[in-house]
Amino acid sequence: CDTSCDRSKDPHKHIYMASPLTSADDEALIEEILARLTLREKLGQMMQPDWRTFRSAPKLSEAGAAVLPAWAGSAVKRALNAPLTDEQCDRSVGRHCLGSVLGGGGACPTPNEPLAWQAQAAAMQRAALRASSGLPLLVCNDSVHGQANLRDATLFPHHIGQGCMRDEGLVEELGALAARESAACGINWIFSPCAAVALDLRWGRTYESFSEDPALCGRLSAAEVRGIQRCGLPMAACAKHWVADGGTALGTGKFDMGGIGKAVKSFGLDQGNADCDDAELRATHVAPYLPALAEGVLTVMVSYSSLNGVKCHASRALVTGLLKEELGFRGVVVSDYNAVQQCGGSYSAAVCKVVNAGVDIVMTAGGRATRPRHVLLSLSLFVHRRSPATPADRACRLTRPRHVPQAFWRPDVAEAARGARGGGGAGRRAGRACGRRGEARAACQGRLRPAAPRRRLDASRRRRCRRRLALSAV
C-alpha cells in the first residue's frame, strides 16, 4: 500500500479528530494513570486471552475448550463450565494485570442465562480492580447481530440482510438492542460492525458485509456504531476488518483460524490476498470506515487477510501510517482471533512484528502456546529489542476509551446491566420488522418471489414421493 500521496489534498485527513474521544481533563487523568503503571502492568493491558482458559480444566484444546473423556457426564461438564470464581479470576486477570478478555465462538457459562454471565463478569471485574494496575476490565464478545452466545437472546438478520433494508434508523435500533442484551451479560465491548465490502459472492463470509456498495456499507456501519455506543449503557463498538478483507482473490485463501501458524494449502477467498493499488484501496475498502470513524468508533480490528502480499497485521503502512497517522484514529487497534502467529516463524517474532506495525491488543484463543505468560514473555522480548516507549503509547490508547463520557467504564456489573434485558419482546419485534423490510424491498425489485403456502400432502402422495426417492437412489 502506497501511503506517500499528498495528504494535504486528502479531504479525509484526520477525520477521526472531528469526534474527540476525551476532554483535556480526561487526558490529564490518563497521563496520571500512566505515570504510576509499571512496565509489566502496561504489557498486561496489551493482552486479550479467551476467558475459557481461566477454568481449571483437566486438559485444554488449542481453542481453549475443555477436552473431556467420553465417560464424562453432564454434571461434570456443567461443573467445568460454571461461571468463573474469584480465585480463578485472580490467578489470570489479577496475576497478569489483564486489560481485556474475550469469549470466543460458543463461549458461555452454565447455566447460560444473564445472571450467570453477570456473576462471571463481576468476578473478573473484581479481580481487575484488585490487581496492582487497578483498571477496569474490557469484556468482549462477537455480538455481531445479537448476543448469539446467550440462550434465548434475539438474533437479528446478518449484515447482508440488514443491507437489503437500506434503513439506517432500523440498523441503529438493532445495534442498540444487541448492545443492551450484551450489557445484560456484563459485556462492554462488541466486535461489530463489519465494514467489509464483499466483491465476490463466493467468499464464505459475504453474509458479514452490508453490501458491495462502499457508500452503503459506510452509512450502515456508522448507524450501527451510533446504536451500540449511544444505547445509554457502557458499550464500545469495533469496526472490522481493517482492511480489504472482502476484496481477496480466489485461490489465495489460507484457512488458519486455529491460529497454529501452519495454514493448509491455498484455497478459496477467506484470509487471502487482495491485489489493488492505492486509489482502489481508498475508494473501495477504506471509504466504508470513514463514516464509522467520524462517529467516534472506539476500536478497530485488523483483518486476517493480506494486501499486495503483506499481512495486514504486519503492515505498518496500513495500521500506523494510514489508520493512526493519516486518518488520526486515537482509539484501540486489536488483532483478530489468533491472527498474530500467522505473521512470523515463532510466536515471539510474530508478536514483535505485529506490535511494531501498530496493533495495540494481542487477541489469543489462549491455547498451550498462547497463554498469558507466553504472550507476556513475547511482549517483554519486543520491549527489550525495540523501545520501552511503545508500551506507554499503547497503554495510553487502551486507557483513553475508559474515560469516554456516558459512564463508559462502570466496574459495577449489576449497575451497568440495570435496564438491560436478554431476549426481550422489543428485540423480537425489531427482528421481525427487519426481516419483513428486507423481503419487501427484494420483492419490489423483482428479485424475490413470494413463497407459496405450504400444502399438506395426503398419505398416497407421500408414499409415491418416498417410492420415487427410493428408485432414484438405486
PDB file of C-alpha atoms in Angstrom, residues 107-246:
ATOM      1  CA  ALA A 107     -18.301 -19.372  24.941  1.00  0.00           C
ATOM      2  CA  CYS A 108     -20.909 -19.291  27.720  1.00  0.00           C
ATOM      3  CA  PRO A 109     -21.203 -20.135  31.406  1.00  0.00           C
ATOM      4  CA  THR A 110     -23.575 -22.776  32.743  1.00  0.00           C
ATOM      5  CA  PRO A 111     -26.426 -22.070  33.243  1.00  0.00           C
ATOM      6  CA  ASN A 112     -26.475 -19.955  30.104  1.00  0.00           C
ATOM      7  CA  GLU A 113     -28.565 -17.079  31.407  1.00  0.00           C
ATOM      8  CA  PRO A 114     -27.904 -13.370  32.096  1.00  0.00           C
ATOM      9  CA  LEU A 115     -27.460 -13.796  35.846  1.00  0.00           C
ATOM     10  CA  ALA A 116     -24.667 -16.357  35.366  1.00  0.00           C
ATOM     11  CA  TRP A 117     -22.992 -14.103  32.791  1.00  0.00           C
ATOM     12  CA  GLN A 118     -23.240 -11.161  35.193  1.00  0.00           C
ATOM     13  CA  ALA A 119     -21.789 -13.162  38.087  1.00  0.00           C
ATOM     14  CA  GLN A 120     -18.807 -14.178  35.968  1.00  0.00           C
ATOM     15  CA  ALA A 121     -18.216 -10.662  34.622  1.00  0.00           C
ATOM     16  CA  ALA A 122     -18.445  -9.256  38.150  1.00  0.00           C
ATOM     17  CA  ALA A 123     -15.799 -11.741  39.350  1.00  0.00           C
ATOM     18  CA  MET A 124     -13.461 -10.703  36.535  1.00  0.00           C
ATOM     19  CA  GLN A 125     -14.021  -7.007  37.247  1.00  0.00           C
ATOM     20  CA  ARG A 126     -13.295  -7.523  40.959  1.00  0.00           C
ATOM     21  CA  ALA A 127     -10.055  -9.290  40.069  1.00  0.00           C
ATOM     22  CA  ALA A 128      -9.079  -6.446  37.732  1.00  0.00           C
ATOM     23  CA  LEU A 129      -9.680  -3.842  40.430  1.00  0.00           C
ATOM     24  CA  ARG A 130      -7.732  -5.902  42.996  1.00  0.00           C
ATOM     25  CA  ALA A 131      -4.751  -6.133  40.611  1.00  0.00           C
ATOM     26  CA  SER A 132      -1.859  -3.750  41.040  1.00  0.00           C
ATOM     27  CA  SER A 133      -2.941  -1.765  37.952  1.00  0.00           C
ATOM     28  CA  GLY A 134      -6.449  -1.255  39.371  1.00  0.00           C
ATOM     29  CA  LEU A 135      -8.015  -0.585  35.943  1.00  0.00           C
ATOM     30  CA  PRO A 136     -11.463  -1.885  34.970  1.00  0.00           C
ATOM     31  CA  LEU A 137     -11.604  -4.764  32.505  1.00  0.00           C
ATOM     32  CA  LEU A 138     -12.810  -4.793  28.913  1.00  0.00           C
ATOM     33  CA  VAL A 139     -15.107  -7.811  28.441  1.00  0.00           C
ATOM     34  CA  CYS A 140     -15.530  -8.557  24.734  1.00  0.00           C
ATOM     35  CA  ASN A 141     -17.967 -10.584  22.671  1.00  0.00           C
ATOM     36  CA  ASP A 142     -18.872 -11.162  18.996  1.00  0.00           C
ATOM     37  CA  SER A 143     -22.431  -9.790  19.252  1.00  0.00           C
ATOM     38  CA  VAL A 144     -22.462  -9.018  15.526  1.00  0.00           C
ATOM     39  CA  HIS A 145     -26.206  -9.497  15.028  1.00  0.00           C
ATOM     40  CA  GLY A 146     -27.262 -10.143  18.592  1.00  0.00           C
ATOM     41  CA  GLN A 147     -25.744 -11.870  21.630  1.00  0.00           C
ATOM     42  CA  ALA A 148     -25.528 -15.251  19.876  1.00  0.00           C
ATOM     43  CA  ASN A 149     -23.759 -16.926  22.828  1.00  0.00           C
ATOM     44  CA  LEU A 150     -26.691 -16.236  25.177  1.00  0.00           C
ATOM     45  CA  ARG A 151     -29.562 -18.698  25.269  1.00  0.00           C
ATOM     46  CA  ASP A 152     -32.909 -17.172  24.205  1.00  0.00           C
ATOM     47  CA  ALA A 153     -31.274 -13.935  23.064  1.00  0.00           C
ATOM     48  CA  THR A 154     -32.668 -12.227  19.970  1.00  0.00           C
ATOM     49  CA  LEU A 155     -30.719 -12.914  16.765  1.00  0.00           C
ATOM     50  CA  PHE A 156     -31.258 -10.360  14.025  1.00  0.00           C
ATOM     51  CA  PRO A 157     -30.570 -10.825  10.313  1.00  0.00           C
ATOM     52  CA  HIS A 158     -26.903 -10.803   9.410  1.00  0.00           C
ATOM     53  CA  HIS A 159     -25.376  -7.672   7.918  1.00  0.00           C
ATOM     54  CA  ILE A 160     -26.189  -8.771   4.387  1.00  0.00           C
ATOM     55  CA  GLY A 161     -29.860  -8.960   5.378  1.00  0.00           C
ATOM     56  CA  GLN A 162     -29.713  -5.583   7.101  1.00  0.00           C
ATOM     57  CA  GLY A 163     -28.104  -4.148   3.989  1.00  0.00           C
ATOM     58  CA  CYS A 164     -31.167  -5.186   1.978  1.00  0.00           C
ATOM     59  CA  MET A 165     -33.263  -2.805   4.093  1.00  0.00           C
ATOM     60  CA  ARG A 166     -31.137   0.295   3.415  1.00  0.00           C
ATOM     61  CA  ASP A 167     -32.671   1.723   6.594  1.00  0.00           C
ATOM     62  CA  GLU A 168     -30.099   3.459   8.797  1.00  0.00           C
ATOM     63  CA  GLY A 169     -32.605   4.069  11.575  1.00  0.00           C
ATOM     64  CA  LEU A 170     -33.537   0.398  11.874  1.00  0.00           C
ATOM     65  CA  VAL A 171     -29.884  -0.698  11.755  1.00  0.00           C
ATOM     66  CA  GLU A 172     -29.147   1.754  14.565  1.00  0.00           C
ATOM     67  CA  GLU A 173     -32.039   0.306  16.578  1.00  0.00           C
ATOM     68  CA  LEU A 174     -30.776  -3.250  16.050  1.00  0.00           C
ATOM     69  CA  GLY A 175     -27.295  -2.202  17.201  1.00  0.00           C
ATOM     70  CA  ALA A 176     -28.722  -0.660  20.369  1.00  0.00           C
ATOM     71  CA  LEU A 177     -30.782  -3.784  21.115  1.00  0.00           C
ATOM     72  CA  ALA A 178     -27.762  -6.054  20.637  1.00  0.00           C
ATOM     73  CA  ALA A 179     -25.755  -3.759  22.916  1.00  0.00           C
ATOM     74  CA  ARG A 180     -28.399  -3.894  25.663  1.00  0.00           C
ATOM     75  CA  GLU A 181     -28.632  -7.690  25.589  1.00  0.00           C
ATOM     76  CA  SER A 182     -24.824  -7.867  25.710  1.00  0.00           C
ATOM     77  CA  ALA A 183     -24.683  -5.430  28.618  1.00  0.00           C
ATOM     78  CA  ALA A 184     -27.115  -7.703  30.468  1.00  0.00           C
ATOM     79  CA  CYS A 185     -24.264 -10.252  30.389  1.00  0.00           C
ATOM     80  CA  GLY A 186     -21.616  -7.872  31.725  1.00  0.00           C
ATOM     81  CA  ILE A 187     -20.106  -7.286  28.272  1.00  0.00           C
ATOM     82  CA  ASN A 188     -18.828  -3.798  27.434  1.00  0.00           C
ATOM     83  CA  TRP A 189     -17.118  -4.274  24.058  1.00  0.00           C
ATOM     84  CA  ILE A 190     -18.795  -5.669  20.912  1.00  0.00           C
ATOM     85  CA  PHE A 191     -16.826  -6.745  17.825  1.00  0.00           C
ATOM     86  CA  SER A 192     -19.180  -5.078  15.340  1.00  0.00           C
ATOM     87  CA  PRO A 193     -19.911  -3.582  12.786  1.00  0.00           C
ATOM     88  CA  CYS A 194     -18.187  -5.307   9.890  1.00  0.00           C
ATOM     89  CA  ALA A 195     -17.347  -2.641   7.301  1.00  0.00           C
ATOM     90  CA  ALA A 196     -16.106  -5.108   4.692  1.00  0.00           C
ATOM     91  CA  VAL A 197     -17.111  -4.632   1.053  1.00  0.00           C
ATOM     92  CA  ALA A 198     -17.747  -8.124  -0.367  1.00  0.00           C
ATOM     93  CA  LEU A 199     -16.769  -8.096  -4.029  1.00  0.00           C
ATOM     94  CA  ASP A 200     -17.036 -11.856  -4.692  1.00  0.00           C
ATOM     95  CA  LEU A 201     -20.142 -13.805  -3.705  1.00  0.00           C
ATOM     96  CA  ARG A 202     -18.047 -16.973  -3.446  1.00  0.00           C
ATOM     97  CA  TRP A 203     -16.450 -15.596  -0.282  1.00  0.00           C
ATOM     98  CA  GLY A 204     -17.767 -17.652   2.613  1.00  0.00           C
ATOM     99  CA  ARG A 205     -18.158 -14.588   4.835  1.00  0.00           C
ATOM    100  CA  THR A 206     -20.166 -12.475   2.401  1.00  0.00           C
ATOM    101  CA  TYR A 207     -23.025 -12.517   4.917  1.00  0.00           C
ATOM    102  CA  GLU A 208     -20.926 -10.296   7.229  1.00  0.00           C
ATOM    103  CA  SER A 209     -20.900  -7.472   4.668  1.00  0.00           C
ATOM    104  CA  PHE A 210     -23.733  -4.960   4.351  1.00  0.00           C
ATOM    105  CA  SER A 211     -23.279  -4.576   0.600  1.00  0.00           C
ATOM    106  CA  GLU A 212     -20.883  -4.430  -2.344  1.00  0.00           C
ATOM    107  CA  ASP A 213     -21.543  -0.669  -2.403  1.00  0.00           C
ATOM    108  CA  PRO A 214     -18.890   1.131  -0.286  1.00  0.00           C
ATOM    109  CA  ALA A 215     -21.176   4.130   0.350  1.00  0.00           C
ATOM    110  CA  LEU A 216     -23.994   1.930   1.711  1.00  0.00           C
ATOM    111  CA  CYS A 217     -21.539  -0.058   3.850  1.00  0.00           C
ATOM    112  CA  GLY A 218     -20.250   3.208   5.302  1.00  0.00           C
ATOM    113  CA  ARG A 219     -23.690   4.616   6.144  1.00  0.00           C
ATOM    114  CA  LEU A 220     -24.926   1.419   7.797  1.00  0.00           C
ATOM    115  CA  SER A 221     -21.647   0.884   9.684  1.00  0.00           C
ATOM    116  CA  ALA A 222     -21.915   4.392  11.109  1.00  0.00           C
ATOM    117  CA  ALA A 223     -25.552   3.744  12.049  1.00  0.00           C
ATOM    118  CA  GLU A 224     -24.597   0.587  13.958  1.00  0.00           C
ATOM    119  CA  VAL A 225     -21.789   2.427  15.756  1.00  0.00           C
ATOM    120  CA  ARG A 226     -24.330   5.037  16.896  1.00  0.00           C
ATOM    121  CA  GLY A 227     -26.683   2.329  18.106  1.00  0.00           C
ATOM    122  CA  ILE A 228     -24.015   0.459  20.051  1.00  0.00           C
ATOM    123  CA  GLN A 229     -22.176   3.388  21.632  1.00  0.00           C
ATOM    124  CA  ARG A 230     -25.220   5.588  22.298  1.00  0.00           C
ATOM    125  CA  CYS A 231     -27.520   2.931  23.748  1.00  0.00           C
ATOM    126  CA  GLY A 232     -27.295   4.512  27.211  1.00  0.00           C
ATOM    127  CA  LEU A 233     -25.145   1.674  28.586  1.00  0.00           C
ATOM    128  CA  PRO A 234     -21.347   1.226  28.764  1.00  0.00           C
ATOM    129  CA  MET A 235     -20.545  -0.323  25.376  1.00  0.00           C
ATOM    130  CA  ALA A 236     -17.840   0.036  22.705  1.00  0.00           C
ATOM    131  CA  ALA A 237     -18.173  -0.792  19.014  1.00  0.00           C
ATOM    132  CA  CYS A 238     -15.451  -2.206  16.776  1.00  0.00           C
ATOM    133  CA  ALA A 239     -15.133  -1.530  13.029  1.00  0.00           C
ATOM    134  CA  LYS A 240     -13.656  -4.571  11.288  1.00  0.00           C
ATOM    135  CA  HIS A 241     -11.718  -5.993   9.499  1.00  0.00           C
ATOM    136  CA  TRP A 242      -9.079  -3.459   8.522  1.00  0.00           C
ATOM    137  CA  VAL A 243      -8.761  -3.621   5.558  1.00  0.00           C
ATOM    138  CA  ALA A 244      -9.799  -5.103   2.137  1.00  0.00           C
ATOM    139  CA  ASP A 245     -10.913  -8.447   3.595  1.00  0.00           C
ATOM    140  CA  GLY A 246     -13.773  -8.511   1.078  1.00  0.00           C
TER     141      GLY A 246
END
